[in-house]
Amino acid sequence: MIDIKLIRENPAACKKAAADKNFGVDIDALLAVDAKLREAKQELQDAKTAQNAAGKKISQLKGDEKAAAIEEMAKLKAQAHDAHTRVEELEPKFRELMLLVPQPADEEAPIGNDEAANVEIRRVGEIKTFDFEPKDHIAIGEALDIIDIPRGVKLAGSRNFILKGAGAMLHQAVLRLAMDQMIAKGYEPMTVPVLVNDSIMEGTGYFPIGRDDAYLCERDTQALVGTSEVSLTAYHKDEILAAADLPKKYVAMSTCFRREAGAAGKDTHGLYRVHFFDKVEQVVIAPNDRSGSLDLHQEILKNAEDMMQALELPYRVVNLCTGDLGLGQVQKFDIETWMPSRGSYCETHSASRFYEFQARRLNIRYKDSDGKMQFVHTLNNTVIASPRVLIALLELNQNADGSVNIPTALRPYMNGMTKIESKK
């Protein structure tokens, strides 16, 4: 959520920001509701002030003057009631529209409609070539008996899977390495809920727009998170933090759930786009300082790149255009990892900064050095997500005999195993 004052002062800029991000929101309708709401609130305040003043005088009056004052008090009470009713009717409409207003993108984000306008920043690592016909990750996994798609579908429907044996171990090894790297960098490890109240999804910007992509528990007005960013960012909801404690740096490993409602027929093969996965997520709660947020954004991006380099995977970093940004992001970098079977670099990480957007919705504040109340800035980034990254790990480390080499950094988490081989 952005400050309504900014929308009042420059509605044209807000309309442009919405158009740049491809979000449809009626700014004129919002401003009309805002004007009516402010008018009703002012009328309510004026009526209550007049009521208080009249109430103090009534006890000093007698006869006709007192009767007239009582009659006037009744009129003021009716005015206050009418204004209060209008406030109660307008506030939900105002909030509904405010929740749809996107945060304007920073100048560093290129203007564009979709991913075709994203800008590559750098490539790291060499793309491996094979002297044999390489298999895709499913063929590799089935031959090694470490991936079972059919039974995953049997249990839970399409876009589900089962990892077994060394496949499950590799999955856990990746996550554990990521957690250890982040803890070593001073990030505080957290275990957080993955089933949260709808208000928390709204506060982090995933509702109402992303509601169709979430698994809902309507009876309890709760939802399963698509990322532990939700719980980590909302951890300090409605709190006033000490400026000396900022920035706060958190990391959590959690299972994540996504319906992929808008992805019918897209990326249906293998482990790329599935309904549940595990992810190590980093979140930073920072002071309200744009320069500092830019530095922290580079820090969390580097954390993810360090993980990719530890896994010895070739990747590129991409600066996303405005049309590919979410509602609250002012800038986002994706890390895309090379996946041979897909013949391209594919998204495995997203590093985002939000400035005040999430903090305003969640009411997370602190007092600055001047004693002024400020909303914090929030940032987040994937450290690693699996099983998607297993696509690259299996395909790029395969051998002609069907075995898969395990990157050196993962071997301590694999009980010293250096290679996954067929049991047959």
XYZ file of C-alpha atoms in Angstrom:
424
model
C 0.000 0.000 0.000
C 1.299 3.455 -0.819
C 0.570 6.726 0.959
C -2.795 8.172 -0.116
C -1.191 11.630 0.048
C 1.060 10.691 -2.864
C -1.966 9.629 -4.900
C -3.796 12.879 -4.106
C -0.774 14.988 -4.994
C 0.114 13.237 -8.235
C -2.653 10.989 -9.579
C -1.155 11.062 -13.089
C 2.059 9.450 -11.816
C 0.053 6.731 -10.058
C -1.943 6.048 -13.215
C 1.286 5.759 -15.196
C 2.792 3.434 -12.585
C -0.267 1.171 -12.799
C -0.106 1.164 -16.607
C 3.644 0.417 -16.569
C 2.999 -2.581 -14.303
C -0.075 -3.768 -16.234
C -2.376 -3.421 -13.219
C -5.901 -2.166 -13.720
C -7.024 0.146 -10.930
C -9.397 3.120 -11.123
C -7.438 5.955 -9.517
C -10.243 8.455 -10.201
C -12.753 6.242 -8.396
C -10.339 5.904 -5.478
C -9.909 9.660 -5.209
C -13.689 10.173 -5.363
C -14.224 7.721 -2.483
C -11.323 9.310 -0.613
C -12.897 12.777 -0.925
C -16.272 11.527 0.320
C -14.625 9.671 3.184
C -12.645 12.706 4.292
C -15.782 14.838 4.114
C -17.737 12.339 6.224
C -14.937 12.101 8.789
C -14.756 15.876 9.053
C -18.520 16.116 9.507
C -18.339 13.452 12.208
C -15.570 15.309 14.005
C -17.398 18.656 13.746
C -20.620 17.125 15.054
C -18.865 15.513 18.015
C -17.025 18.744 18.822
C -20.310 20.658 18.741
C -21.961 17.967 20.892
C -19.267 18.277 23.525
C -19.528 22.042 23.606
C -23.336 21.950 23.782
C -23.274 19.313 26.517
C -21.188 21.554 28.775
C -23.684 24.425 28.386
C -26.909 22.475 28.923
C -26.334 22.014 32.647
C -26.081 25.813 33.017
C -29.323 26.587 31.141
C -32.936 26.670 32.287
C -36.398 26.758 30.793
C -36.829 27.408 27.091
C -33.095 27.882 26.554
C -32.369 24.459 27.991
C -35.145 22.855 25.910
C -33.769 24.484 22.751
C -30.259 23.308 23.618
C -31.504 19.765 24.149
C -33.260 19.879 20.781
C -30.058 21.132 19.153
C -28.142 18.333 20.855
C -30.541 15.819 19.324
C -29.898 17.273 15.863
C -26.140 17.086 16.387
C -26.468 13.476 17.516
C -28.402 12.656 14.336
C -25.757 14.407 12.217
C -23.005 12.466 13.951
C -24.869 9.213 13.417
C -25.371 9.961 9.735
C -21.696 10.861 9.268
C -20.597 7.757 11.192
C -22.784 5.566 8.966
C -21.220 7.061 5.839
C -17.710 6.542 7.237
C -18.489 2.877 7.918
C -19.837 2.459 4.381
C -16.953 4.268 2.668
C -13.961 2.884 4.578
C -14.251 -0.682 3.157
C -14.618 0.729 -0.372
C -11.593 2.958 0.170
C -9.465 0.079 1.493
C -10.600 -2.239 -1.311
C -9.379 0.229 -3.928
C -6.186 1.109 -2.034
C -5.187 -2.557 -1.919
C -5.199 -2.619 -5.714
C -2.892 0.371 -6.229
C 0.584 -0.793 -7.275
C 3.781 0.651 -5.902
C 5.489 2.713 -8.622
C 8.604 1.009 -9.952
C 12.007 2.619 -9.419
C 13.860 4.200 -12.316
C 16.288 1.258 -12.222
C 13.509 -1.051 -13.461
C 13.279 -1.018 -17.282
C 9.923 -0.102 -18.807
C 8.259 -2.981 -20.636
C 5.120 -5.069 -20.922
C 6.446 -8.559 -20.212
C 9.517 -10.744 -19.755
C 10.672 -9.978 -23.293
C 11.706 -6.542 -21.990
C 13.743 -7.897 -19.070
C 17.394 -6.875 -19.154
C 20.244 -9.323 -18.616
C 22.887 -7.980 -16.242
C 25.466 -10.762 -16.224
C 26.146 -14.432 -16.862
C 28.206 -16.572 -14.522
C 29.599 -20.041 -15.249
C 30.069 -22.010 -18.444
C 27.264 -24.012 -20.039
C 28.328 -27.657 -20.117
C 28.459 -29.565 -23.373
C 28.077 -33.343 -23.555
C 29.823 -35.946 -25.692
C 26.765 -38.173 -25.348
C 23.012 -37.697 -25.726
C 21.959 -36.180 -22.383
C 18.689 -37.134 -20.669
C 16.236 -34.822 -19.000
C 15.856 -34.857 -15.209
C 12.803 -37.136 -15.232
C 14.496 -39.773 -17.367
C 17.558 -39.535 -15.126
C 15.495 -39.677 -11.942
C 13.378 -42.622 -13.054
C 16.412 -44.626 -14.188
C 18.091 -44.012 -10.824
C 14.786 -44.621 -8.969
C 14.977 -41.273 -7.163
C 11.962 -39.497 -8.718
C 8.436 -40.912 -8.927
C 5.954 -38.703 -10.766
C 3.160 -41.276 -11.360
C 2.742 -42.081 -7.665
C 2.880 -38.397 -6.775
C 0.005 -37.818 -9.207
C -1.824 -40.824 -7.779
C -1.620 -39.312 -4.301
C -2.373 -35.683 -5.043
C -3.171 -35.075 -8.715
C -1.210 -33.323 -11.442
C 1.929 -31.289 -10.728
C 2.856 -33.499 -7.788
C 5.870 -35.747 -7.281
C 7.758 -37.966 -4.886
C 11.494 -37.839 -4.267
C 13.029 -40.983 -2.832
C 16.368 -42.345 -1.740
C 19.261 -40.243 -2.968
C 16.759 -37.885 -4.626
C 15.245 -36.995 -1.265
C 18.731 -36.723 0.204
C 19.841 -34.357 -2.581
C 16.748 -32.225 -2.039
C 17.477 -31.930 1.684
C 21.193 -31.392 1.095
C 20.520 -28.332 -1.058
C 18.238 -26.832 1.596
C 20.625 -27.545 4.460
C 23.567 -26.023 2.621
C 21.504 -22.895 1.982
C 20.510 -22.595 5.652
C 24.086 -23.087 6.820
C 25.379 -20.438 4.414
C 22.807 -17.885 5.577
C 23.332 -18.570 9.278
C 27.069 -18.131 8.753
C 26.300 -14.698 7.258
C 24.425 -13.625 10.378
C 20.836 -14.222 9.309
C 18.623 -15.421 12.150
C 17.036 -18.816 11.403
C 13.288 -19.040 11.923
C 10.635 -21.747 11.791
C 7.362 -20.087 10.846
C 3.727 -21.049 10.114
C 2.858 -21.990 6.548
C -0.887 -21.687 7.205
C -1.645 -18.038 7.948
C -4.626 -15.735 8.390
C -5.977 -14.047 5.271
C -5.013 -10.679 6.793
C -1.348 -11.725 6.661
C -1.609 -12.613 2.980
C -3.244 -9.236 2.408
C -0.616 -7.450 4.461
C 2.264 -8.836 2.418
C 0.527 -8.030 -0.868
C -0.493 -11.536 -1.961
C -4.204 -10.847 -1.443
C -6.505 -9.814 -2.977
C -4.795 -9.983 -6.391
C -3.042 -13.336 -5.890
C -5.912 -15.049 -4.118
C -6.686 -17.414 -7.010
C -3.147 -18.792 -6.876
C -3.330 -19.739 -3.190
C -4.711 -22.814 -1.468
C -7.478 -21.517 0.775
C -8.899 -22.806 4.044
C -12.094 -20.753 3.822
C -13.695 -22.178 6.958
C -10.849 -20.717 9.012
C -10.199 -17.642 6.791
C -6.653 -18.867 6.307
C -4.387 -19.772 3.401
C -1.274 -21.839 2.745
C 1.693 -19.617 1.919
C 3.480 -19.705 -1.415
C 6.671 -18.552 0.317
C 7.877 -18.124 3.892
C 8.410 -14.467 2.953
C 4.808 -14.018 4.049
C 5.360 -15.183 7.619
C 8.833 -13.686 7.998
C 7.777 -10.242 6.756
C 4.620 -10.226 8.876
C 6.470 -11.382 12.003
C 6.552 -7.793 13.291
C 3.009 -6.836 12.226
C 1.597 -3.921 14.274
C 4.890 -3.442 16.103
C 7.111 -0.419 16.695
C 10.721 -1.548 16.429
C 13.831 0.021 17.895
C 15.883 1.842 15.260
C 19.063 0.400 16.779
C 17.806 -3.117 16.000
C 17.520 -2.463 12.258
C 18.134 -4.040 9.874
C 16.710 -7.357 11.020
C 17.801 -10.269 8.851
C 15.821 -13.504 8.875
C 16.006 -16.806 7.022
C 13.508 -19.667 7.021
C 13.110 -23.014 5.329
C 9.530 -24.012 4.650
C 7.247 -25.959 2.386
C 5.445 -23.660 -0.058
C 2.147 -24.218 -1.868
C 0.905 -22.759 -5.146
C -2.157 -23.668 -7.162
C -0.589 -22.341 -10.383
C -4.121 -21.316 -11.347
C -2.986 -19.316 -14.365
C -0.501 -21.891 -15.610
C -2.783 -24.496 -17.190
C -0.876 -26.372 -19.876
C 2.315 -24.472 -19.080
C 5.531 -26.194 -17.982
C 3.655 -29.369 -17.133
C 6.612 -31.712 -17.648
C 8.735 -32.686 -14.690
C 9.630 -30.693 -11.612
C 9.651 -27.155 -12.972
C 6.160 -25.945 -12.018
C 4.703 -28.003 -9.180
C 2.102 -27.474 -6.473
C 4.408 -27.834 -3.482
C 8.107 -27.328 -2.956
C 10.597 -26.396 -0.258
C 12.366 -23.074 -0.191
C 14.935 -21.245 1.893
C 13.907 -17.580 1.953
C 15.742 -14.512 3.227
C 13.879 -11.422 4.472
C 15.283 -8.094 5.619
C 13.409 -5.517 7.717
C 15.347 -2.311 7.157
C 15.369 1.404 8.012
C 13.407 3.767 5.785
C 16.387 4.699 3.641
C 16.376 4.218 -0.126
C 20.135 4.152 -0.496
C 20.405 1.582 2.283
C 17.699 -0.525 0.660
C 19.608 -0.527 -2.626
C 22.695 -1.833 -0.806
C 20.670 -4.515 0.993
C 19.094 -5.556 -2.300
C 22.558 -6.232 -3.692
C 23.456 -8.108 -0.500
C 20.550 -10.538 -0.687
C 21.158 -11.039 -4.401
C 24.801 -11.887 -3.680
C 23.712 -14.375 -1.011
C 21.769 -16.292 -3.653
C 24.595 -16.046 -6.173
C 27.002 -17.435 -3.581
C 24.694 -20.434 -3.254
C 24.603 -20.954 -7.009
C 28.377 -20.775 -7.221
C 28.692 -23.292 -4.389
C 26.484 -25.624 -6.441
C 28.650 -24.938 -9.523
C 25.621 -24.107 -11.653
C 25.725 -21.666 -14.604
C 23.235 -18.827 -14.244
C 22.400 -15.317 -15.296
C 21.015 -12.311 -13.408
C 18.125 -10.400 -14.967
C 16.644 -6.983 -14.107
C 12.881 -7.371 -14.507
C 10.883 -4.827 -16.455
C 7.888 -2.995 -14.980
C 5.339 -5.312 -16.606
C 6.975 -8.312 -14.962
C 6.970 -6.814 -11.449
C 4.448 -7.608 -8.767
C 2.077 -5.178 -7.106
C 4.469 -3.987 -4.413
C 7.929 -4.466 -5.870
C 9.893 -1.392 -6.900
C 12.619 -3.522 -8.465
C 13.271 -7.233 -8.812
C 16.238 -9.274 -9.953
C 15.769 -12.856 -11.065
C 18.468 -15.487 -11.102
C 17.889 -17.875 -13.989
C 19.735 -21.185 -14.031
C 20.698 -23.060 -17.196
C 18.560 -26.173 -17.700
C 19.689 -28.331 -20.638
C 16.335 -30.048 -21.233
C 14.616 -26.680 -21.501
C 17.410 -25.231 -23.607
C 17.418 -21.943 -21.713
C 18.064 -20.096 -18.506
C 15.015 -20.524 -16.252
C 13.961 -18.652 -13.139
C 15.103 -20.155 -9.845
C 15.353 -17.049 -7.608
C 13.673 -13.659 -7.243
C 15.185 -10.796 -5.210
C 12.774 -7.948 -4.486
C 12.637 -4.683 -2.607
C 9.389 -3.026 -1.578
C 10.275 0.147 0.336
C 7.245 0.921 2.578
C 4.662 -1.007 0.582
C 4.373 -4.097 2.782
C 5.148 -2.221 5.997
C 2.199 0.145 5.501
C -0.155 -2.781 4.998
C 1.299 -4.587 8.016
C 1.802 -1.451 10.149
C 5.472 -2.107 10.958
C 7.180 1.061 12.182
C 10.128 2.460 14.123
C 11.206 5.826 15.550
C 14.099 7.421 13.712
C 16.900 9.445 15.344
C 14.678 12.541 15.357
C 11.909 10.688 17.160
C 9.731 10.641 14.039
C 7.673 7.535 13.348
C 8.660 5.825 10.104
C 7.523 2.752 8.227
C 10.295 0.193 7.696
C 11.484 -1.029 4.319
C 11.224 -4.726 3.432
C 13.230 -6.902 1.059
C 13.249 -10.608 0.281
C 14.984 -13.173 -1.907
C 15.102 -16.890 -2.488
C 18.303 -18.531 -1.275
C 17.316 -21.781 -2.983
C 14.117 -23.576 -3.991
C 13.867 -27.302 -4.564
C 12.995 -29.425 -6.476
C 13.241 -26.877 -9.301
C 16.983 -26.504 -8.824
C 17.289 -30.307 -8.991
C 16.501 -30.042 -12.707
C 19.814 -28.271 -13.277
C 21.727 -30.321 -10.727
C 20.715 -33.660 -12.244
C 20.939 -32.660 -15.899
C 24.244 -30.789 -15.718
C 25.982 -33.404 -13.564
C 24.875 -36.510 -15.466
C 27.338 -38.999 -16.879
C 27.132 -41.231 -19.942
C 26.504 -44.293 -17.751
C 23.408 -42.657 -16.216
C 25.026 -41.766 -12.899
C 25.022 -38.218 -11.504
C 27.987 -36.499 -9.867
C 27.281 -34.673 -6.624
C 28.798 -31.169 -6.334
C 31.539 -30.980 -3.727
C 29.610 -28.563 -1.467
C 26.728 -31.030 -1.108
C 28.754 -34.144 -0.321
C 28.956 -33.590 3.458
C 25.128 -33.487 3.486
C 24.970 -36.698 1.432
C 26.896 -38.831 3.927
C 30.022 -38.419 1.820
C 28.371 -39.719 -1.355
C 30.141 -38.453 -4.480
C 27.859 -39.945 -7.095
C 24.296 -41.167 -7.440
C 24.331 -44.499 -9.252
C 21.766 -47.034 -10.309
C 21.084 -49.775 -7.785
C 20.508 -52.287 -10.570
